Tab-separated table of C-alpha atoms in Angstrom:
chain	number	residue	atom	x	y	z
L	264	MET	CA	0.000	0.000	0.000
L	265	ARG	CA	2.752	2.441	0.941
L	266	ARG	CA	4.624	1.659	-2.259
L	267	TRP	CA	1.579	2.349	-4.414
L	268	ILE	CA	0.706	5.561	-2.605
L	269	SER	CA	4.317	6.770	-2.664
L	270	GLY	CA	4.498	6.010	-6.391
L	271	ALA	CA	1.264	7.875	-7.063
L	272	VAL	CA	2.402	10.914	-5.065
L	273	LEU	CA	5.781	10.898	-6.829
L	274	ALA	CA	4.072	10.686	-10.230
L	275	TYR	CA	1.879	13.656	-9.281
L	276	VAL	CA	4.897	15.695	-8.166
L	277	LEU	CA	6.780	14.911	-11.372
L	278	TYR	CA	3.696	15.822	-13.400
L	279	GLY	CA	3.436	19.125	-11.508
L	280	LEU	CA	7.124	19.818	-12.187
L	281	PHE	CA	6.624	19.161	-15.903
L	282	ILE	CA	3.613	21.490	-16.017
L	283	TYR	CA	5.523	24.164	-14.113
L	284	LEU	CA	8.494	24.015	-16.480
L	285	TYR	CA	6.229	24.046	-19.531
L	286	ILE	CA	4.067	26.971	-18.463
L	287	PHE	CA	6.710	29.147	-16.801
L	288	GLN	CA	9.774	28.259	-18.874
L	289	SER	CA	9.227	26.619	-22.265
L	290	GLY	CA	5.620	27.360	-23.250
L	291	ASP	CA	5.620	29.877	-26.078
L	292	SER	CA	3.155	32.751	-25.664
L	293	SER	CA	5.113	35.310	-27.646
L	294	VAL	CA	3.609	37.450	-30.384
L	295	PRO	CA	4.618	36.318	-33.898
L	296	ASP	CA	6.500	38.881	-35.956
L	297	SER	CA	3.681	38.932	-38.523
L	298	VAL	CA	1.261	40.123	-35.811
L	299	LYS	CA	3.418	42.795	-34.203
L	300	GLY	CA	2.045	46.285	-34.708
L	301	THR	CA	-1.415	45.000	-35.748
L	302	PRO	CA	-4.598	45.340	-33.645
L	303	ALA	CA	-3.999	41.736	-32.471
L	304	ASP	CA	-0.682	42.689	-30.878
L	305	PRO	CA	-1.328	43.223	-27.129
L	306	ALA	CA	1.388	45.892	-27.096
L	307	THR	CA	-0.929	48.093	-29.178
L	308	PHE	CA	-3.812	48.079	-26.682
L	309	MET	CA	-2.274	47.138	-23.315
L	310	THR	CA	-0.027	49.223	-21.108
L	311	GLY	CA	3.357	47.859	-20.067
L	312	ARG	CA	1.996	46.959	-16.627
L	313	GLU	CA	-1.034	45.216	-18.131
L	314	LEU	CA	1.244	43.159	-20.378
L	315	ILE	CA	3.269	41.995	-17.374
L	316	LEU	CA	0.221	41.270	-15.240
L	317	SER	CA	-1.559	39.349	-18.008
L	318	GLU	CA	1.452	37.056	-18.468
L	319	GLU	CA	1.842	36.512	-14.714
L	320	TYR	CA	-1.820	35.896	-13.991
L	321	SER	CA	-2.394	33.669	-17.020
L	322	LYS	CA	0.595	31.471	-16.162
L	323	ILE	CA	-0.443	31.069	-12.528
L	324	ARG	CA	-4.062	30.361	-13.452
L	325	ASN	CA	-3.068	27.805	-16.103
L	326	PHE	CA	-0.661	26.092	-13.712
L	327	LEU	CA	-3.344	25.770	-11.037
L	328	PHE	CA	-5.782	24.372	-13.612
L	329	PHE	CA	-3.420	21.612	-14.699
L	330	ILE	CA	-2.375	20.538	-11.206
L	331	LYS	CA	-5.894	20.565	-9.735
L	332	ILE	CA	-7.439	18.105	-12.176
L	333	PRO	CA	-5.180	15.098	-11.415
L	334	PHE	CA	-5.186	16.039	-7.722
L	335	ASP	CA	-8.752	14.717	-7.486
L	336	TRP	CA	-7.617	11.497	-9.163
L	337	LEU	CA	-4.857	11.170	-6.570
L	338	VAL	CA	-7.369	11.605	-3.741
L	339	PHE	CA	-9.602	8.877	-5.191
L	340	PHE	CA	-6.613	6.546	-5.588
L	341	ILE	CA	-5.430	7.032	-2.003
L	342	LEU	CA	-8.931	6.475	-0.630
L	343	LEU	CA	-9.033	3.128	-2.421
L	344	VAL	CA	-5.510	1.827	-1.853
L	345	ALA	CA	-5.318	2.924	1.796
L	346	GLY	CA	-8.617	1.156	2.484
L	347	PHE	CA	-10.454	4.306	3.573
L	348	SER	CA	-13.226	3.754	1.055
L	349	LYS	CA	-13.761	0.216	2.344
L	350	LYS	CA	-13.863	1.453	5.947
L	351	ILE	CA	-16.453	4.119	5.133
L	352	LYS	CA	-18.654	1.496	3.499
L	353	SER	CA	-18.256	-0.887	6.456
L	354	VAL	CA	-19.289	1.778	8.949
L	355	LEU	CA	-22.396	2.624	6.928
L	356	GLU	CA	-23.312	-1.059	6.571
L	357	ARG	CA	-23.330	-1.358	10.351
L	358	ALA	CA	-25.279	1.894	10.698
L	359	THR	CA	-28.202	1.032	8.395
L	360	ARG	CA	-29.609	-1.860	6.445
L	361	PHE	CA	-31.212	0.371	3.808
L	362	SER	CA	-29.076	0.486	0.662
L	363	TYR	CA	-30.312	3.942	-0.380
L	364	LEU	CA	-29.284	5.417	2.971
L	365	ARG	CA	-25.884	3.703	2.748
L	366	ILE	CA	-25.325	5.178	-0.707
L	367	ALA	CA	-26.438	8.643	0.381
L	368	GLY	CA	-24.204	8.470	3.452
L	369	TYR	CA	-21.234	7.227	1.458
L	370	VAL	CA	-21.620	9.921	-1.213
L	371	PHE	CA	-21.912	12.574	1.500
L	372	VAL	CA	-18.711	11.474	3.252
L	373	LEU	CA	-16.848	11.141	-0.047
L	374	SER	CA	-18.044	14.568	-1.180
L	375	VAL	CA	-16.902	16.165	2.070
L	376	ILE	CA	-13.465	14.518	1.834
L	377	VAL	CA	-12.937	15.627	-1.768
L	378	ALA	CA	-14.204	19.146	-1.006
L	379	LEU	CA	-11.872	19.509	1.979
L	380	CYS	CA	-8.886	18.162	0.049
L	381	SER	CA	-9.579	20.519	-2.864
L	382	LEU	CA	-10.296	23.526	-0.645
L	383	PRO	CA	-6.663	24.749	-0.372
L	384	LEU	CA	-6.214	24.914	-4.161
L	385	ASP	CA	-9.632	26.530	-4.584
L	386	TRP	CA	-8.758	29.096	-1.903
L	387	ILE	CA	-5.415	29.844	-3.545
L	388	SER	CA	-7.135	30.381	-6.904
L	389	TYR	CA	-9.621	32.743	-5.274
L	390	GLN	CA	-6.902	34.727	-3.480
L	391	ILE	CA	-4.830	35.058	-6.655
L	392	ALA	CA	-7.866	36.365	-8.543
L	393	LEU	CA	-8.335	38.921	-5.763
L	394	ASN	CA	-4.690	39.949	-5.817
L	395	TYR	CA	-4.771	40.567	-9.563
L	396	ASP	CA	-8.073	42.477	-9.293
L	397	ILE	CA	-9.928	39.871	-11.357
L	398	SER	CA	-12.259	38.862	-8.550
L	399	ALA	CA	-14.358	41.360	-6.619
L	400	GLN	CA	-16.055	38.709	-4.510
L	401	SER	CA	-16.080	38.918	-0.730
L	402	THR	CA	-14.912	35.951	1.318
L	403	GLY	CA	-18.439	35.391	2.610
L	404	SER	CA	-19.857	35.330	-0.903
L	405	TRP	CA	-17.126	32.925	-2.035
L	406	ILE	CA	-17.869	30.559	0.840
L	407	LYS	CA	-21.573	30.774	0.056
L	408	ASP	CA	-20.902	29.706	-3.550
L	409	GLN	CA	-18.834	26.739	-2.317
L	410	VAL	CA	-21.702	25.657	-0.077
L	411	ILE	CA	-24.219	26.014	-2.911
L	412	ASP	CA	-21.940	23.968	-5.170
L	413	PHE	CA	-21.823	21.216	-2.562
L	414	TRP	CA	-25.576	21.072	-1.976
L	415	ILE	CA	-26.271	20.974	-5.692
L	416	SER	CA	-23.671	18.337	-6.532
L	417	PHE	CA	-24.297	16.083	-3.507
L	418	PRO	CA	-27.971	15.199	-4.193
L	419	LEU	CA	-27.275	14.882	-7.924
L	420	MET	CA	-24.328	12.575	-7.266
L	421	THR	CA	-26.405	10.548	-4.818
L	422	LEU	CA	-29.147	10.098	-7.393
L	423	VAL	CA	-26.660	9.143	-10.112
L	424	THR	CA	-24.943	6.636	-7.809
L	425	ILE	CA	-28.234	4.997	-6.799
L	426	VAL	CA	-29.227	4.653	-10.450
L	427	PHE	CA	-25.784	3.330	-11.425
L	428	TYR	CA	-25.752	0.491	-8.889
L	429	ALA	CA	-29.397	-0.358	-9.585
L	430	LEU	CA	-28.731	-0.611	-13.331
L	431	LEU	CA	-25.518	-2.556	-12.763
L	432	LYS	CA	-27.441	-5.048	-10.624
L	433	LYS	CA	-30.183	-5.338	-13.218
L	434	SER	CA	-27.913	-5.735	-16.263
L	435	GLU	CA	-24.138	-6.026	-15.961
L	436	LYS	CA	-23.617	-5.940	-19.720
L	437	ARG	CA	-26.034	-3.219	-20.812
L	438	TRP	CA	-26.244	-0.919	-17.797
L	439	TRP	CA	-24.311	1.745	-19.705
L	440	LEU	CA	-26.943	1.823	-22.477
L	441	TYR	CA	-29.831	2.050	-20.009
L	442	ALA	CA	-27.947	4.771	-18.140
L	443	TRP	CA	-27.565	6.750	-21.345
L	444	LEU	CA	-31.290	6.420	-22.125
L	445	ILE	CA	-31.991	7.938	-18.706
L	446	THR	CA	-29.336	10.610	-19.304
L	447	VAL	CA	-31.160	12.035	-22.340
L	448	PRO	CA	-34.309	13.350	-20.602
L	449	PHE	CA	-32.319	14.176	-17.439
L	450	THR	CA	-29.883	16.349	-19.406
L	451	LEU	CA	-32.716	18.101	-21.238
L	452	PHE	CA	-34.401	18.712	-17.889
L	453	LEU	CA	-31.241	20.299	-16.437
L	454	PHE	CA	-30.758	22.465	-19.541
L	455	PHE	CA	-34.347	23.644	-19.145
L	456	LEU	CA	-34.037	24.314	-15.404
L	457	GLN	CA	-30.594	25.926	-15.288
L	458	PRO	CA	-31.563	29.512	-16.285
L	459	VAL	CA	-34.562	29.757	-13.945
L	460	VAL	CA	-33.616	27.539	-10.991
L	461	ILE	CA	-29.847	26.920	-10.728
L	462	ASP	CA	-28.261	30.150	-12.014
L	463	PRO	CA	-30.381	32.443	-9.751
L	464	LEU	CA	-28.945	30.620	-6.718
L	465	TYR	CA	-25.610	32.295	-7.436
L	466	ASN	CA	-26.602	35.710	-8.840
L	467	ASP	CA	-29.537	38.063	-9.321
L	468	PHE	CA	-31.017	38.226	-12.826
L	469	TYR	CA	-33.349	40.959	-14.012
L	470	PRO	CA	-34.536	42.460	-17.304
L	471	LEU	CA	-32.100	44.869	-18.926
L	472	LYS	CA	-32.621	48.289	-17.334
L	473	ASP	CA	-31.306	50.416	-20.211
L	474	GLN	CA	-34.434	50.657	-22.364
L	475	GLU	CA	-32.649	52.383	-25.251
L	476	LEU	CA	-30.032	49.643	-25.398
L	477	LYS	CA	-32.762	47.015	-25.065
L	478	ALA	CA	-34.570	48.491	-28.068
L	479	ASP	CA	-31.357	48.406	-30.130
L	480	ILE	CA	-30.697	44.783	-29.147
L	481	LEU	CA	-34.252	43.724	-30.005
L	482	ALA	CA	-33.986	45.563	-33.327
L	483	LEU	CA	-30.809	43.597	-34.024
L	484	ALA	CA	-32.641	40.398	-33.083
L	485	ASP	CA	-35.462	41.306	-35.437
L	486	GLU	CA	-32.942	41.859	-38.236
L	487	ALA	CA	-31.537	38.405	-37.479
L	488	LYS	CA	-35.117	37.021	-37.532
L	489	ILE	CA	-34.902	35.896	-33.915
L	490	PRO	CA	-38.105	35.850	-31.837
L	491	ALA	CA	-37.053	37.747	-28.716
L	492	ASP	CA	-38.750	40.165	-26.365
L	493	GLN	CA	-36.387	40.193	-23.400
L	494	VAL	CA	-32.696	40.555	-22.564
L	495	TYR	CA	-31.359	39.964	-19.061
L	496	GLU	CA	-28.516	41.420	-17.073
L	497	VAL	CA	-26.868	39.799	-14.070
L	498	ASN	CA	-25.040	41.452	-11.175
L	499	MET	CA	-21.650	39.833	-11.736
L	500	SER	CA	-19.813	42.989	-10.595
L	501	GLU	CA	-20.236	41.723	-7.029
L	502	LYS	CA	-17.958	38.803	-7.880
L	503	THR	CA	-15.715	39.686	-10.821
L	504	ASN	CA	-14.277	42.485	-12.905
L	505	THR	CA	-14.212	40.426	-16.104
L	506	LEU	CA	-16.675	40.804	-18.987
L	507	ASN	CA	-19.036	38.277	-20.533
L	508	ALA	CA	-22.391	37.547	-22.137
L	509	TYR	CA	-24.001	34.231	-22.996
L	510	VAL	CA	-27.028	32.282	-24.162
L	511	THR	CA	-28.412	29.530	-21.952
L	512	GLY	CA	-31.464	27.315	-21.591
L	513	LEU	CA	-33.914	25.692	-23.955
L	514	GLY	CA	-37.346	26.578	-25.288
L	515	ASN	CA	-39.275	29.175	-23.302
L	516	ASN	CA	-36.527	29.201	-20.675
L	517	LYS	CA	-33.876	30.373	-23.130
L	518	ARG	CA	-32.114	33.518	-21.968
L	519	ILE	CA	-29.694	36.018	-23.471
L	520	VAL	CA	-27.704	37.390	-20.557
L	521	LEU	CA	-25.339	40.354	-20.247
L	522	TRP	CA	-23.041	40.746	-17.263
L	523	ASP	CA	-23.399	44.177	-15.659
L	524	THR	CA	-19.598	44.528	-15.914
L	525	THR	CA	-19.989	44.320	-19.680
L	526	LEU	CA	-22.624	47.047	-19.594
L	527	LYS	CA	-20.352	49.296	-17.530
L	528	GLU	CA	-17.106	48.819	-19.453
L	529	LEU	CA	-18.166	48.574	-23.102
L	530	ASP	CA	-19.770	51.130	-25.402
L	531	LYS	CA	-23.036	50.450	-27.209
L	532	PRO	CA	-21.457	49.300	-30.533
L	533	GLU	CA	-19.298	46.794	-28.647
L	534	ILE	CA	-22.265	45.513	-26.644
L	535	LEU	CA	-24.258	45.118	-29.846
L	536	PHE	CA	-21.390	43.144	-31.358
L	537	ILE	CA	-21.436	40.783	-28.385
L	538	MET	CA	-25.188	40.414	-28.713
L	539	ALA	CA	-24.841	39.700	-32.410
L	540	HIS	CA	-22.312	37.004	-31.537
L	541	GLU	CA	-24.783	35.393	-29.124
L	542	MET	CA	-27.530	35.676	-31.733
L	543	GLY	CA	-25.238	33.834	-34.116
L	544	HIS	CA	-25.216	30.908	-31.711
L	545	TYR	CA	-29.021	30.942	-31.728
L	546	VAL	CA	-29.415	31.291	-35.493
L	547	MET	CA	-26.942	28.482	-36.184
L	548	LYS	CA	-28.548	26.318	-33.474
L	549	HIS	CA	-25.269	25.821	-31.645
L	550	VAL	CA	-27.040	25.104	-28.350
L	551	TYR	CA	-28.833	22.141	-29.935
L	552	TYR	CA	-25.747	20.920	-31.773
L	553	GLY	CA	-23.801	21.190	-28.550
L	554	LEU	CA	-26.475	19.280	-26.681
L	555	GLY	CA	-26.542	16.596	-29.371
L	556	GLY	CA	-22.765	16.340	-29.296
L	557	TYR	CA	-22.797	16.019	-25.529
L	558	LEU	CA	-25.336	13.197	-25.651
L	559	LEU	CA	-23.309	11.373	-28.308
L	560	MET	CA	-20.095	11.771	-26.328
L	561	SER	CA	-21.844	10.580	-23.178
L	562	LEU	CA	-22.979	7.427	-24.995
L	563	LEU	CA	-19.436	6.660	-26.108
L	564	GLY	CA	-18.105	7.651	-22.704
L	565	LEU	CA	-20.450	5.333	-20.807
L	566	TYR	CA	-19.473	2.456	-23.102
L	567	PHE	CA	-15.760	2.937	-22.409
L	568	ILE	CA	-16.390	3.566	-18.715
L	569	ASP	CA	-18.103	0.176	-18.533
L	570	LYS	CA	-15.169	-1.615	-20.189
L	571	ILE	CA	-12.461	0.106	-18.149
L	572	TYR	CA	-14.339	-0.099	-14.847
L	573	ARG	CA	-15.083	-3.803	-15.171
L	574	TRP	CA	-11.472	-4.565	-16.098
L	575	LEU	CA	-9.909	-2.552	-13.279
L	576	ALA	CA	-12.424	-3.726	-10.665
L	577	SER	CA	-11.665	-7.325	-11.568
L	578	ARG	CA	-7.894	-7.176	-12.086
L	579	TYR	CA	-6.936	-4.865	-9.202
L	580	ARG	CA	-9.655	-5.624	-6.663
L	581	THR	CA	-7.158	-6.714	-3.996
L	582	MET	CA	-4.914	-3.685	-4.385
L	583	LEU	CA	-7.925	-1.327	-4.404
L	584	ASN	CA	-9.588	-3.041	-1.424
L	585	ILE	CA	-12.850	-3.664	-3.240
L	586	GLU	CA	-14.999	-6.755	-3.709
L	587	GLY	CA	-15.747	-6.069	-7.361
L	588	LYS	CA	-17.713	-3.797	-9.652
L	589	HIS	CA	-20.878	-3.989	-7.501
L	590	ASP	CA	-19.056	-2.792	-4.398
L	591	LEU	CA	-20.043	0.651	-3.121
L	592	ALA	CA	-16.435	1.108	-2.001
L	593	ALA	CA	-15.440	1.070	-5.689
L	594	LEU	CA	-17.234	4.372	-6.352
L	595	PRO	CA	-13.974	6.428	-6.231
L	596	LEU	CA	-12.613	4.161	-8.976
L	597	LEU	CA	-15.652	4.885	-11.134
L	598	LEU	CA	-15.406	8.633	-10.488
L	599	ALA	CA	-11.693	8.634	-11.311
L	600	ILE	CA	-12.364	6.893	-14.633
L	601	VAL	CA	-15.109	9.400	-15.482
L	602	ALA	CA	-12.838	12.337	-14.595
L	603	ILE	CA	-9.893	11.013	-16.602
L	604	LEU	CA	-11.983	10.302	-19.697
L	605	SER	CA	-13.597	13.743	-19.428
L	606	PHE	CA	-10.177	15.376	-19.304
L	607	LEU	CA	-8.893	13.338	-22.247
L	608	SER	CA	-11.960	14.215	-24.335
L	609	SER	CA	-11.704	17.959	-23.583
L	610	PRO	CA	-9.420	18.719	-26.574
L	611	LEU	CA	-12.067	17.354	-28.955
L	612	ASN	CA	-14.834	19.276	-27.208
L	613	ASN	CA	-12.727	22.432	-27.289
L	614	THR	CA	-12.021	22.019	-31.005
L	615	VAL	CA	-15.729	21.781	-31.797
L	616	SER	CA	-16.474	24.719	-29.493
L	617	ARG	CA	-13.800	26.890	-31.144
L	618	PHE	CA	-15.309	26.136	-34.550
L	619	MET	CA	-18.740	27.274	-33.351
L	620	GLU	CA	-17.287	30.394	-31.756
L	621	ARG	CA	-15.561	31.322	-35.028
L	622	GLN	CA	-18.897	30.912	-36.804
L	623	ALA	CA	-20.592	33.175	-34.254
L	624	ASP	CA	-17.847	35.788	-34.638
L	625	GLN	CA	-18.302	35.680	-38.401
L	626	TYR	CA	-22.051	36.033	-38.017
L	627	ALA	CA	-21.624	39.014	-35.684
L	628	ILE	CA	-19.367	40.916	-38.071
L	629	GLU	CA	-21.714	40.262	-40.986
L	630	LEU	CA	-24.764	41.332	-38.998
L	631	THR	CA	-23.256	44.501	-37.519
L	632	GLU	CA	-20.695	45.304	-40.261
L	633	ASP	CA	-18.678	46.971	-37.524
L	634	LYS	CA	-15.334	45.222	-37.270
L	635	GLU	CA	-13.843	48.103	-35.284
L	636	ALA	CA	-16.369	47.452	-32.504
L	637	GLY	CA	-15.570	43.737	-32.642
L	638	ILE	CA	-11.820	44.342	-32.415
L	639	LYS	CA	-12.279	46.760	-29.528
L	640	THR	CA	-14.515	44.246	-27.748
L	641	PHE	CA	-11.894	41.503	-27.798
L	642	GLN	CA	-9.179	43.908	-26.750
L	643	GLU	CA	-11.275	44.984	-23.758
L	644	LEU	CA	-12.039	41.343	-22.899
L	645	SER	CA	-8.330	40.590	-22.861
L	646	ILE	CA	-7.535	43.582	-20.644
L	647	ALA	CA	-10.373	42.939	-18.179
L	648	GLY	CA	-9.503	39.260	-17.787
L	649	LEU	CA	-5.717	39.672	-18.026
L	650	SER	CA	-5.799	36.993	-20.705
L	651	GLN	CA	-2.888	35.922	-22.849
L	652	THR	CA	-3.654	36.754	-26.456
L	653	ASN	CA	-1.536	33.837	-27.677
L	654	PRO	CA	-1.379	31.072	-25.026
L	655	PRO	CA	0.987	28.080	-25.296
L	656	ALA	CA	-0.225	25.183	-27.438
L	657	LEU	CA	-0.892	22.779	-24.554
L	658	VAL	CA	-2.968	25.403	-22.725
L	659	LYS	CA	-5.024	26.130	-25.824
L	660	PHE	CA	-5.432	22.405	-26.505
L	661	PHE	CA	-6.906	21.590	-23.097
L	662	ARG	CA	-8.403	24.882	-21.893
L	663	TYR	CA	-9.640	27.020	-24.761
L	664	GLY	CA	-13.225	26.533	-25.904
L	665	HIS	CA	-12.876	29.839	-27.794
L	666	PRO	CA	-10.285	30.891	-30.368
L	667	THR	CA	-7.493	32.901	-28.793
L	668	ILE	CA	-7.917	36.659	-28.574
L	669	MET	CA	-5.176	37.017	-31.172
L	670	GLU	CA	-6.971	34.700	-33.605
L	671	ARG	CA	-10.302	36.458	-33.099
L	672	ILE	CA	-8.899	39.929	-33.628
L	673	GLN	CA	-6.935	38.824	-36.697
L	674	SER	CA	-10.063	37.283	-38.193
L	675	LEU	CA	-12.006	40.508	-37.724
L	676	ASP	CA	-9.123	42.673	-38.907
L	677	ASN	CA	-8.940	40.671	-42.150
L	678	TYR	CA	-12.708	40.791	-42.715
L	679	LYS	CA	-13.884	42.329	-45.942
L	680	LYS	CA	-17.538	43.050	-46.572
L	681	GLY	CA	-19.150	40.669	-49.034
L	682	GLU	CA	-16.871	37.689	-48.410
L	683	ASP	CA	-18.527	34.281	-48.132
L	684	ARG	CA	-19.087	32.960	-44.658
L	685	GLU	CA	-16.653	30.260	-43.651
């Protein structure tokens, strides 16, 4: 046990060292010579201090991202190999004979352990965002969000775990297919509920107050042939100084949302460009394509999860202190497999997302015919978020669901009216 745990910890440390050297030493985020002096060159729209801060903050944030993900895997591995998972299950078996209560109790304890282990890295990320003036959130508000996260994820995880073991007991070979069939309506239900139930738990949403701007946005929507009669703003300035806008939800619960930071920092033409971008997502049905892609990926993912989980639970049951795939104590193994496959599939998801974002950018410039506003928007986004305009390849590969700021500005700068849409 000690040898396995020591090996896992050593592997994590070596991984962290590699990530550190890549991000802080060898990762190339320099501006190509062909871009220097153009609107995509950060030196043309950032001050010297902003250039330094954006590099520092981006590197620290990227480093924390890459070391936090496998940290959860390490926690799951130690819980299994050290026998803690088995002990938790044994205690709950003595406490109650009801399987649902045992599962709920186990998921609660596991969730608390993972939350406590992850808390230091989460706290460091929060403090760094404060130090670089990215976050404006009070400590109390941050803690409140952590608590809300827990009490949303815990019941959902309990429900998923109950369904998983029930399906596995019913059909060892096809549980993954039955699970996917349940996933389809469940996912649609969450997409439908998120804008009106989940999101308001974190922030206050209300109709856009600026009636003149609202009229201009609705006129733009009418030009795009989008049925819309409402635009929302959200009080994100209580938590962040960054800028954003997005589309969320399905059907009657669909919402176009502007952060109040965006309303404060950008001029009307820039706001309209952002809205046109979001309208592009609607017109090109990206929400539905994204949902369809997610359901397809989840089908493939569940299939591979079944194969890997059954193999590991059978081959390494002694080392992992589990009785087999039906054992509740094996839940950390299942969660680790899900997390690893999700991480490995992120480059594909990001590639598809970047393609859709480029389409939405193209739609926005064609609808507004105001590339100057678009260029200014992305420059302001980069300044507000202290974002690298040209991140290293590995960071872009695993983290960027949008084209880089440099790519987006270059695309707009090269736009000529009348060109065919890509």
